XYZ file of C-alpha atoms in Angstrom:
568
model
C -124.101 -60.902 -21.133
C -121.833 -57.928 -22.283
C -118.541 -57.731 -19.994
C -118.538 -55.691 -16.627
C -115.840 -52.907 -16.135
C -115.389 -51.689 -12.966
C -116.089 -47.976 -12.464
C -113.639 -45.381 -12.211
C -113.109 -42.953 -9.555
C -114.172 -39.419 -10.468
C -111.375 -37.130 -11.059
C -110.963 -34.366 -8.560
C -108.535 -31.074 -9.124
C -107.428 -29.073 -5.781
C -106.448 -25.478 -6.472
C -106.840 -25.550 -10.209
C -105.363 -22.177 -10.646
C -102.532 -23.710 -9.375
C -102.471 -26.717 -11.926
C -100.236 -26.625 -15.087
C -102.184 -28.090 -17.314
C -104.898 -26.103 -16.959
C -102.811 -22.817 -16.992
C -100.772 -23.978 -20.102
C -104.811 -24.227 -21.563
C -105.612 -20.753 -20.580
C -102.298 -19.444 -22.037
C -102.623 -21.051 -25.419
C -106.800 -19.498 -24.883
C -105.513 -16.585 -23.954
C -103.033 -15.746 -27.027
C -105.251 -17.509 -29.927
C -107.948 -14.516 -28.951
C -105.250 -11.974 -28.240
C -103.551 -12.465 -31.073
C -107.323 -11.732 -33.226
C -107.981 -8.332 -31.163
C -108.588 -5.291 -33.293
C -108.533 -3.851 -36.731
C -104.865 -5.186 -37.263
C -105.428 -8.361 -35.583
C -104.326 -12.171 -37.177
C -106.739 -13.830 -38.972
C -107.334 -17.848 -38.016
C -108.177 -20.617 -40.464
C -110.576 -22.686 -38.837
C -111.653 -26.425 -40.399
C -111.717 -29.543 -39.112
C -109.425 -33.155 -39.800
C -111.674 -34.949 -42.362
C -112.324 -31.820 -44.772
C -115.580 -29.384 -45.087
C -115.831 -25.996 -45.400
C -112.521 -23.850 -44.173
C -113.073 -20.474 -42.661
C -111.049 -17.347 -42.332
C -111.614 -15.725 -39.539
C -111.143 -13.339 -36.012
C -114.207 -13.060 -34.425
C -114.952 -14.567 -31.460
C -117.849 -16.457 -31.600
C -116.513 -18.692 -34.699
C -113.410 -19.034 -32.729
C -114.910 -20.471 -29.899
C -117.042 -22.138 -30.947
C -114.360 -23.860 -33.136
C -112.639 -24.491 -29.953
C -113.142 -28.344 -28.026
C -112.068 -29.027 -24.667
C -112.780 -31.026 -22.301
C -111.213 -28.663 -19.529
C -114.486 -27.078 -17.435
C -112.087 -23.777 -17.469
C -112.087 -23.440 -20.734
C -115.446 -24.144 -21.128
C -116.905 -22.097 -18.548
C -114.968 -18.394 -19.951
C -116.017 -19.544 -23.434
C -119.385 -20.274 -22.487
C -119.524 -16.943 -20.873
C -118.132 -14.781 -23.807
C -120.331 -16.548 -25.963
C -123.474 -15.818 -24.580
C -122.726 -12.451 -23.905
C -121.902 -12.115 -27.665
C -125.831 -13.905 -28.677
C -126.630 -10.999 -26.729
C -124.862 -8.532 -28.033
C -122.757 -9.602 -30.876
C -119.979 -7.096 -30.068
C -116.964 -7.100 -27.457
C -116.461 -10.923 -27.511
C -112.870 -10.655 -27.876
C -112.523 -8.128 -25.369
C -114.553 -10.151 -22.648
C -111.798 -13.052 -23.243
C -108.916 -10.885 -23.037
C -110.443 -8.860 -20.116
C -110.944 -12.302 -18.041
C -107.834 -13.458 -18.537
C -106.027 -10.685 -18.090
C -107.836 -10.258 -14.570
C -107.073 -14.018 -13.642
C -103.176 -13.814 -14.441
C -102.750 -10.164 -12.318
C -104.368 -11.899 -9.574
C -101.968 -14.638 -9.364
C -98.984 -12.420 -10.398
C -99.789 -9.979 -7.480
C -99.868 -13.192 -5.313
C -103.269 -11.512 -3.411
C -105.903 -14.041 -1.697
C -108.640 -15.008 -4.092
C -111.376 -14.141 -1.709
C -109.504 -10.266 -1.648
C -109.268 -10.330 -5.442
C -113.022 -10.707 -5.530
C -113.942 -8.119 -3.147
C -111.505 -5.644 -5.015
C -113.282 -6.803 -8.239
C -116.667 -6.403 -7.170
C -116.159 -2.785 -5.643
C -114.140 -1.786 -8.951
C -116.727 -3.318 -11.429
C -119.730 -0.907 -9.390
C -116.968 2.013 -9.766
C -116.485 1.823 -13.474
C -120.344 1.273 -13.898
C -121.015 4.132 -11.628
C -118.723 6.208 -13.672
C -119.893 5.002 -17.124
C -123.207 6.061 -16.671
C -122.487 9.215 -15.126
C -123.013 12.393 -17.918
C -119.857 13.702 -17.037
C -118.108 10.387 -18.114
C -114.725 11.681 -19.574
C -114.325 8.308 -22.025
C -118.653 8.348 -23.774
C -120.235 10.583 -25.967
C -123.900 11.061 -26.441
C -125.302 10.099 -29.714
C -127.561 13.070 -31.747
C -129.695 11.056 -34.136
C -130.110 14.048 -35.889
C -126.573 13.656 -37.222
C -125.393 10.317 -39.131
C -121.697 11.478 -38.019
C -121.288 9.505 -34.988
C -123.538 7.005 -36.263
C -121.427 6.261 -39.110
C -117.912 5.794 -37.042
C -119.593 3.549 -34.883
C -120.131 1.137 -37.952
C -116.789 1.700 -39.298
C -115.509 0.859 -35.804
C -117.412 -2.610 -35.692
C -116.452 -3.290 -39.466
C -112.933 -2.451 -39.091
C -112.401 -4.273 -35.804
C -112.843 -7.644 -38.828
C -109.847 -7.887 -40.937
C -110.947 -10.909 -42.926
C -113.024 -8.521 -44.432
C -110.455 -6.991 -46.196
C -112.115 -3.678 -46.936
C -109.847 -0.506 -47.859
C -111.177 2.819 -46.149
C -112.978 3.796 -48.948
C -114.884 -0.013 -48.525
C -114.848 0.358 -45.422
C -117.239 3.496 -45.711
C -118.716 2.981 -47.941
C -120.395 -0.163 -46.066
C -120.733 1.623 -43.114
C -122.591 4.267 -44.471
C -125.133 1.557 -46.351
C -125.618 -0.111 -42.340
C -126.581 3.215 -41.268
C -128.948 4.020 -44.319
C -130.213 0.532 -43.733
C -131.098 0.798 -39.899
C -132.592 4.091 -39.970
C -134.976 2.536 -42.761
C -136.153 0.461 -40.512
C -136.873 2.532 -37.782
C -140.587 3.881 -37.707
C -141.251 7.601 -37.968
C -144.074 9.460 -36.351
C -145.961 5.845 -35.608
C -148.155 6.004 -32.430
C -148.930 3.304 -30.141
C -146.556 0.208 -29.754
C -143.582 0.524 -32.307
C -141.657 -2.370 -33.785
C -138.834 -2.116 -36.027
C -138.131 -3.198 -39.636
C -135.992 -5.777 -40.995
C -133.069 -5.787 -42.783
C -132.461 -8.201 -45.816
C -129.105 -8.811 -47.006
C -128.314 -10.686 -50.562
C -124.337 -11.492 -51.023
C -123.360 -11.295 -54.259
C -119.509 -12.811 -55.121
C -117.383 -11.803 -57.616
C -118.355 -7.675 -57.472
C -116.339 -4.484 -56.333
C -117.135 -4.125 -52.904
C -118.482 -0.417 -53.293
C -120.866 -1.769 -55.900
C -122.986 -3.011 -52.603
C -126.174 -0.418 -52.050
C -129.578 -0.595 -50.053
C -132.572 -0.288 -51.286
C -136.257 0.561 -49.648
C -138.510 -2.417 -50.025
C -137.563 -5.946 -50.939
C -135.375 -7.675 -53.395
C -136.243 -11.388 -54.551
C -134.343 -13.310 -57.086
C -136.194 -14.203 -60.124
C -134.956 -17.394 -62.156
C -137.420 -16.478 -65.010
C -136.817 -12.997 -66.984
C -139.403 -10.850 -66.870
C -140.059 -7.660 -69.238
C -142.205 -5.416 -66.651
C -142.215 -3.145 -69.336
C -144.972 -5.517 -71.241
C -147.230 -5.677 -68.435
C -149.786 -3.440 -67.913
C -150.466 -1.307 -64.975
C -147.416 -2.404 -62.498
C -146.548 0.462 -62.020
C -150.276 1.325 -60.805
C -150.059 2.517 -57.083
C -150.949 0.672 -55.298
C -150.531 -2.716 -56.621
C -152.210 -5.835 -55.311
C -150.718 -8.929 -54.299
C -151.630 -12.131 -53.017
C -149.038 -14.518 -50.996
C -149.671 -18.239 -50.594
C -148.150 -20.341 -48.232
C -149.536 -24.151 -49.585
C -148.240 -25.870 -52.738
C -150.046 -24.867 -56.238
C -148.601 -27.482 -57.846
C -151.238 -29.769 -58.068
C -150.156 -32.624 -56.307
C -152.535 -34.229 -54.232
C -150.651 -34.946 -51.052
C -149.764 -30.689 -50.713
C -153.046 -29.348 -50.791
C -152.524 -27.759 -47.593
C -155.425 -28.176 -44.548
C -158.190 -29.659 -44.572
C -160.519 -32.726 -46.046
C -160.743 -33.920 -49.480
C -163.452 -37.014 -50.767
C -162.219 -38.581 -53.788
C -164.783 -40.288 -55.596
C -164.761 -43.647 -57.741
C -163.766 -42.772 -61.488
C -163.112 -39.428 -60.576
C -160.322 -37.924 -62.336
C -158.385 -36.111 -59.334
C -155.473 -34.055 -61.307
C -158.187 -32.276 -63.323
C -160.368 -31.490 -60.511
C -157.357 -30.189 -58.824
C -156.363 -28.416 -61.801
C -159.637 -26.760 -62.146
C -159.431 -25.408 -58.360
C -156.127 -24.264 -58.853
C -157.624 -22.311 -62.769
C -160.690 -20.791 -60.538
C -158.056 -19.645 -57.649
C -156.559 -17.828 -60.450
C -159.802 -16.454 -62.109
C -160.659 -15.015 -58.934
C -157.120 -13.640 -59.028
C -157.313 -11.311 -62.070
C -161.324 -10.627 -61.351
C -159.676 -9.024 -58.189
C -157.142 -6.979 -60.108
C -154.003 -8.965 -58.892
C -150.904 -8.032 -60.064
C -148.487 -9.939 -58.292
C -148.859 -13.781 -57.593
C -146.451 -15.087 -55.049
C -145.962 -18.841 -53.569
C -143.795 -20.241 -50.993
C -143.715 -23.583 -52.536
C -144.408 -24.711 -56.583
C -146.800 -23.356 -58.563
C -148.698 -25.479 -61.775
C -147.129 -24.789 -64.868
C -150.511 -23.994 -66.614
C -151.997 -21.611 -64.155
C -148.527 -19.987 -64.384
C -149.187 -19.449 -68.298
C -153.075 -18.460 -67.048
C -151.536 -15.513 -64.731
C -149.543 -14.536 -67.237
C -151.241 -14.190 -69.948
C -153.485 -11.640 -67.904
C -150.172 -9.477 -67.301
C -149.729 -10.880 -63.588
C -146.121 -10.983 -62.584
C -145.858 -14.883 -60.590
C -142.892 -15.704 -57.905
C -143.271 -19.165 -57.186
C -140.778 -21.204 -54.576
C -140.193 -18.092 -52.808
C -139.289 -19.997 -49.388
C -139.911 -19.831 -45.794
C -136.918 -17.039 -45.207
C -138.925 -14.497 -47.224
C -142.459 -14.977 -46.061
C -142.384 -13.091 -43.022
C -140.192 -10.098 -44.669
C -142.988 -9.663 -47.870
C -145.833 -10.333 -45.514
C -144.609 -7.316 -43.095
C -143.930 -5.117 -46.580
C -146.942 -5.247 -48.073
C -149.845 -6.351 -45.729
C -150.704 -9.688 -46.987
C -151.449 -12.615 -45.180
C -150.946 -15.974 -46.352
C -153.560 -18.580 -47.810
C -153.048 -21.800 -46.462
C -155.774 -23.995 -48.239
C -156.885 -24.171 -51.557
C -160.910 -25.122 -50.683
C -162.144 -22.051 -50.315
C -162.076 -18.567 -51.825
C -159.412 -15.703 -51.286
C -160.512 -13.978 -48.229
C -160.694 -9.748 -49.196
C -158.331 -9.460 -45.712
C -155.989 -11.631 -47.167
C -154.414 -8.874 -50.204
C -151.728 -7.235 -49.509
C -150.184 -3.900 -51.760
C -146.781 -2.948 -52.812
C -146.148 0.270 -54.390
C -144.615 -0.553 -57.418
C -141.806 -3.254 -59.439
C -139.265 -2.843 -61.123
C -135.840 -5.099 -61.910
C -132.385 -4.716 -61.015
C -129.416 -6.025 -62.372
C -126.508 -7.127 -59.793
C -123.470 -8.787 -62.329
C -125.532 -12.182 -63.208
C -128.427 -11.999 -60.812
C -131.898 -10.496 -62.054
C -133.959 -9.392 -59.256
C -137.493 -8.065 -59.091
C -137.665 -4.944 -56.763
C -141.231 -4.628 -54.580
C -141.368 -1.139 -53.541
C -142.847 -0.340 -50.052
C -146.654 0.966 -49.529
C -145.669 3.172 -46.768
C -142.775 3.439 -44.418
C -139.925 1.171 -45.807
C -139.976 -1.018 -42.741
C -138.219 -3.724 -44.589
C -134.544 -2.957 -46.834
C -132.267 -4.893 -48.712
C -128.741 -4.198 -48.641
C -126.587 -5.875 -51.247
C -123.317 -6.828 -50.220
C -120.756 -7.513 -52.797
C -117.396 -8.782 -52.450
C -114.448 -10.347 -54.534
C -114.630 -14.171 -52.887
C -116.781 -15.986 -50.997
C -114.639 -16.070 -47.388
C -114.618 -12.568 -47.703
C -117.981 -11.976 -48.460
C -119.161 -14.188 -45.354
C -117.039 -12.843 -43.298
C -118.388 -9.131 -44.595
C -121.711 -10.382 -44.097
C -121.209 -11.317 -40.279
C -119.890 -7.851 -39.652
C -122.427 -6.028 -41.310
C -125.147 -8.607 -39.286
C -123.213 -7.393 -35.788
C -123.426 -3.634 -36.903
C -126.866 -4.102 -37.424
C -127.569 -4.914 -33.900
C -124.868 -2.779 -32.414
C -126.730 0.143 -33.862
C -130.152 -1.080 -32.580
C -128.411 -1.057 -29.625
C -128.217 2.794 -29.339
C -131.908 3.180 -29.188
C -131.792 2.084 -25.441
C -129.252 3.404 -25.343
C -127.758 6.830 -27.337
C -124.253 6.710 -26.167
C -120.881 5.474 -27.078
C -117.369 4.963 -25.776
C -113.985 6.144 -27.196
C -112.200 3.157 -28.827
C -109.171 2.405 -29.750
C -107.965 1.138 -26.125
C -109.014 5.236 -24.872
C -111.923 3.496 -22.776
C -109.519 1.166 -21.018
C -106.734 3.209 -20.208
C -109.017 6.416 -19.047
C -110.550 3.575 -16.612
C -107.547 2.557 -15.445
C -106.304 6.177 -14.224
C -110.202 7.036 -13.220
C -109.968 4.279 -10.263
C -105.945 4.877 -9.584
C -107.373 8.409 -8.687
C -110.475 7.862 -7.127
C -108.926 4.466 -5.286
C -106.300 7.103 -3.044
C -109.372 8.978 -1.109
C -111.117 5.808 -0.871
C -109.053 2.371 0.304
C -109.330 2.847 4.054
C -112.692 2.639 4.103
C -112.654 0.039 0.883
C -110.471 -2.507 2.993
C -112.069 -1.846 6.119
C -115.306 -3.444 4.335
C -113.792 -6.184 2.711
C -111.655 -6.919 5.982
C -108.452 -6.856 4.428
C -105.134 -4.960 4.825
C -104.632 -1.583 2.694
C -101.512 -3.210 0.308
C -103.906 -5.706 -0.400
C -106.427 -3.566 -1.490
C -104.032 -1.525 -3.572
C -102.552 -5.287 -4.886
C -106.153 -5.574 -5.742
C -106.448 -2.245 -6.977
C -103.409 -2.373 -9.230
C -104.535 -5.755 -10.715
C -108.075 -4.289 -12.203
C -106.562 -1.467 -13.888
C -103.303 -3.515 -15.354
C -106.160 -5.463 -16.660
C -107.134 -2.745 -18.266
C -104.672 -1.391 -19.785
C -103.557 -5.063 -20.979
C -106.574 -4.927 -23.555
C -105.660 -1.780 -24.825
C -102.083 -3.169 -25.327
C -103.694 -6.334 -27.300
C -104.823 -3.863 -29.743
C -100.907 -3.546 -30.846
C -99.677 -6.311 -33.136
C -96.565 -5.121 -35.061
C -94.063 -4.791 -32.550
C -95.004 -0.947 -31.207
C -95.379 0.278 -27.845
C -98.789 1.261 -25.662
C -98.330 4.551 -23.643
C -101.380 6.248 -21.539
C -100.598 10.122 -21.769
C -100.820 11.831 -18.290
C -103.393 14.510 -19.027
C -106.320 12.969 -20.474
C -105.975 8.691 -19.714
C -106.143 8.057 -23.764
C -104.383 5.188 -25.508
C -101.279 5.777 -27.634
C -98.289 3.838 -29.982
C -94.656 4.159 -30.605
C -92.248 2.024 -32.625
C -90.834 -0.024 -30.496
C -87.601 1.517 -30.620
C -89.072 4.668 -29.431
C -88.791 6.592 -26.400
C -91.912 8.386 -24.703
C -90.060 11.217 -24.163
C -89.712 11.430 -28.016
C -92.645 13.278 -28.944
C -92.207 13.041 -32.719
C -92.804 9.490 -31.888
C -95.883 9.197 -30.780
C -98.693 9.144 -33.048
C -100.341 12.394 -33.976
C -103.898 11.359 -32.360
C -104.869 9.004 -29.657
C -106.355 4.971 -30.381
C -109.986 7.241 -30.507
C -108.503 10.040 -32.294
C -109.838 12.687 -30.191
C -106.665 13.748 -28.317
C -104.112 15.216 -30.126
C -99.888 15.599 -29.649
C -99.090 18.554 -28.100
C -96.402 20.514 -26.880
C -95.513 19.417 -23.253
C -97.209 16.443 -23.342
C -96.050 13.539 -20.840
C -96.580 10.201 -21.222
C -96.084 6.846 -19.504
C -95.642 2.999 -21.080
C -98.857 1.148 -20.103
C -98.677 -1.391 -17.341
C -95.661 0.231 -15.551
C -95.587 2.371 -12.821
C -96.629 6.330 -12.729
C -98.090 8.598 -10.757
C -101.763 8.956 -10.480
C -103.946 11.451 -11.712
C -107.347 12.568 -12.815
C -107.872 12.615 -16.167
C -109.471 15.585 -17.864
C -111.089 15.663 -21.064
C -110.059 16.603 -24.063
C -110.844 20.582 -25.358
C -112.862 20.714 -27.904
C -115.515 24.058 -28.977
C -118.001 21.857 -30.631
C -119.944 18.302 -30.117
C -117.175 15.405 -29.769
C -116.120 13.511 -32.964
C -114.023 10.457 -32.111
C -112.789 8.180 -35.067
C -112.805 5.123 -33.287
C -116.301 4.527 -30.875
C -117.000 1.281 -29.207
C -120.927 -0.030 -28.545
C -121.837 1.498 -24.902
C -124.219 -1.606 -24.057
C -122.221 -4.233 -25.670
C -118.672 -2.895 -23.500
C -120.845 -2.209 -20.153
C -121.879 -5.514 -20.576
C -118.851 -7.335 -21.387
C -117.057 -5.518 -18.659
C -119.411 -7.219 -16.040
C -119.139 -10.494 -17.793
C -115.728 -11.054 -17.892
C -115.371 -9.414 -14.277
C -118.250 -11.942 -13.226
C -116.558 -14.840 -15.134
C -112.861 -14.381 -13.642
C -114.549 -14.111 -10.057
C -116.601 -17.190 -10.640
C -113.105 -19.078 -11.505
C -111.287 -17.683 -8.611
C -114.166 -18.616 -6.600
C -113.654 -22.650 -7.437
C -111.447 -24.291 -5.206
C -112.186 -28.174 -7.154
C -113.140 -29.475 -10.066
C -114.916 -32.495 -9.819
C -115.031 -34.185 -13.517
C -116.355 -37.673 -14.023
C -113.736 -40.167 -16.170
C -116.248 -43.318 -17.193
């Protein structure tokens, strides 16, 4: 009989706002993800103590992910950010940041946590009000019939990784392939129920980054070399192809569904053989031209294909089936016991092969619509190519993002800091009747108040990481950096152009550092005769929803009062 212990006591935390340990947890949290924040932010080397693969890195899922603690804290804000970034795979960092900025106002201003709630709640519905308002001073709308706007948005997400380590001509020139890519996959003039296309992406290491391109169609590597130009009629639109999902390689055991009787004396292999020949008789009776497998395919009905001009893919794999069966119409054979159903051909419009460095790839040209693209990415190493291929992933679905919704934000910290002053303004008419509701005294409300929008602006300042300054100016709410030895009232200073780029240094100007004290005002946009053209935009879904998260998440923490953990 094994020995007994005796059970421990669970562990129970009063006030665990108020414990050390878990604030010295937070803290160290807190400035790993600041520290990431933004185009200029530090990269992270992330691996563990008994070797594997190292990555270089700032984004926030691979962060977090990387992160282990056995604090609930910890694990409930990274949990939160997390899921919001499965979601949405932008604005990670900034739902971190956001949180625990919110948390450490709230016990700087020394405000009950049940106030700090109430504030928090009212605020978050005042920003979302506002943000979906047309007049919103800080969003732009999105005209699909321009690529502009479309294109800054990409650079934004792209540039916003550093481990990239794209120049601005790289940077793009990649942008401008995600757009190309995503409005190839978008339907045009389809009726009925629409769904949209896929993008493929192939990495390629050891080429020039602007060597990357997208292509209509799909791109599938091809160990064997092929000479198209000795085959007759693939070029012949359209062409026919046939995709098989079960093993042609003859082996008895991966003949797919079905029943098989083996008789005494019976020489199997041939048999097989021979149904695998007729498959491919019936194959070039039907004018096949391209012969594709998931799996192996026999080396002699290979040469039999062939030798009738029909170009064969064989161990294509699962990740490609769905793509090429989308492309071109076909639908997978399963079983080798009966015939090739008509409804089972699918058509591509042409082939052709393209050369990337050392990889030879057969191009299948779309029927129709290219509702499936390739993009090639290319990059000097392999962590920067991964790391390139994330972003390019998150742009993706960033940009899909815009179909619900055709709107963006001003980045560059704009958003936050025109927030801030928004509620400071609207706040004054308001707080009598705010406290009243929450049953709480006006300073607290304005403690309250005051906390939200130094939250705020603290993101905006996270964006700084050489030393510089964060000012708001006092006529429009937009972000802006000094040197540090600078003064504000220095306007040769200041940066021509706000964190967006949209508000310019002018004559007169008046500005105030961020998170200090100045009077409040109501922003007014920026002039401007034509449709607004921002350099910096942020994702409109992905920030409304990470603003809600990480309010949510820092309400949920001030709401515990213990934390019960068991120790056995």
């Amino acid at each position: 009989m094994s020995r007994l212990a005796k059970k421990s006591p669970s562990l129970c935390t009063d006030l665990p706002l108020d414990n050390p340990d878990i604030c010295h947890k937070f803290n160290v949290l807190r400035q790993l993800l600041k520290s990431s924040f933004g185009p200029t932010g530090r990269l992270k080397q992330v691996h563990n103590n008994i070797g594997g693969h190292v990555i270089t890195t700032s984004t926030s899922s691979a962060l977090l992910q990387a992160v282990s603690s056995s604090q609930p804290f910890v694990k409930l804000v990274a949990t939160s950010v997390l899921n919001h970034v499965s979601r949405f795979s932008d604005c990670g960092l900034f739902t971190a940041i956001l949180c625990f900025a919110l948390l450490d106002q709230v016990k700087q201003s020394g405000i009950r946590g049940n106030v700090a709630i109430g504030v928090n709640k009212q605020l978050l519905g005042m920003c979302t009000s506002y943000l979906h308002r047309d007049d919103c001073g800080c969003k732009v709308k999105l005209d699909f019939s321009s690529s502009q706007n479309l294109i800054t948005l990409a650079r934004s997400v792209i540039s916003s990784k550093p481990a990239c380590l794209l120049t601005q001509q790289e940077a793009l020139h990649i942008s401008t392939l995600a757009v190309r890519a995503f409005v190839l996959t978008v339907p045009c003039d389809r009726p009925g129920k629409v769904s949209l296309g896929r993008i493929m992406t192939v990495s390629i290491e050891g080429l020039s980054v602007v060597e990357s391109a997208v292509f209509p169609g799909l791109l599938v590597e091809m160990p064997d070399v092929i000479n198209l130009d000795n085959m007759e009629n693939v070029q012949s639109n359209p062409l026919k192809i046939v995709l098989f999902s079960v093993s042609l390689s003859g082996d008895l055991f991966e003949l797919g569904e079905g029943s098989l009787e083996v008789y005494q004396g019976v020489d199997t292999e041939s048999q097989i053989l021979d149904r695998l020949l007729e498959l491919g008789y019936q194959a070039v009776k039907d004018e096949v031209k391209l012969f594709v497998c998931q799996k192996v395919i026999h080396p002699v009905l290979q040469h039999y294909l062939k030798r009738h001009a029909i170009v064969v893919i064989e161990r294509l794999g699962v990740s490609l089936m769905e793509p090429l069966t989308q492309l071109t119409g076909a639908q997978p054979v399963a079983t080798l016991q009966t015939t090739i159903p008509p409804e089972a051909y699918g058509q591509a419009r042409g082939l052709s092969i393209r050369n990337f460095g050392s990889k030879k790839m057969l191009h299948l040209h779309p029927p129709g619509d290219p509702v499936i693209c390739t993009m090639i990415l290319c990059h000097r190493n392999e962590t920067m190519l991964n790391e390139l291929k994330l972003a390019c992933q998150k742009t993706e679905h960033v940009l899909r993002l815009t179909l619900r919704e055709p709107s963006a934000l001003f980045g560059g910290g704009c958003t936050e800091t025109h927030l801030a002053a928004y509620i400071r303004n609207k706040s004054v008419n308001q707080r009598t009747e705010a406290a009243s509701t929450l049953g709480c005294s006006q300073r607290e409300h304005l403690l309250g108040t005051e906390a939200f929008c130094r939250s705020l602006e603290s993101v905006a300042q996270a964006l700084e990481h050489n030393g510089g300054n964060s000012l708001i100016d006092l006529t429009h709410a937009h972000h802006w950096t000094v040197p540090a030895d600078a003064a504000p009232a220095q306007r040769d200073d200041v940066a021509g152009s706000c964190g967006c780029g949209l508000a310019e240094n002018g004559p007169g100007e008046k500005w105030a550092y961020l998170n200090t004290e100045y009077s409040e005002f109501c922003p007014s946009p920026p002039s401007s005769s034509g449709p607004l053209q921002p350099r910096v935009l942020d994702s409109f879904t992905a920030k409304l929803n990470a603003l809600q998260v990480a309010v949510e998440t820092a309400n949920l923490v001030l709401d515990i009062r213990y934390i019960i953990q068991d120790v056995n």
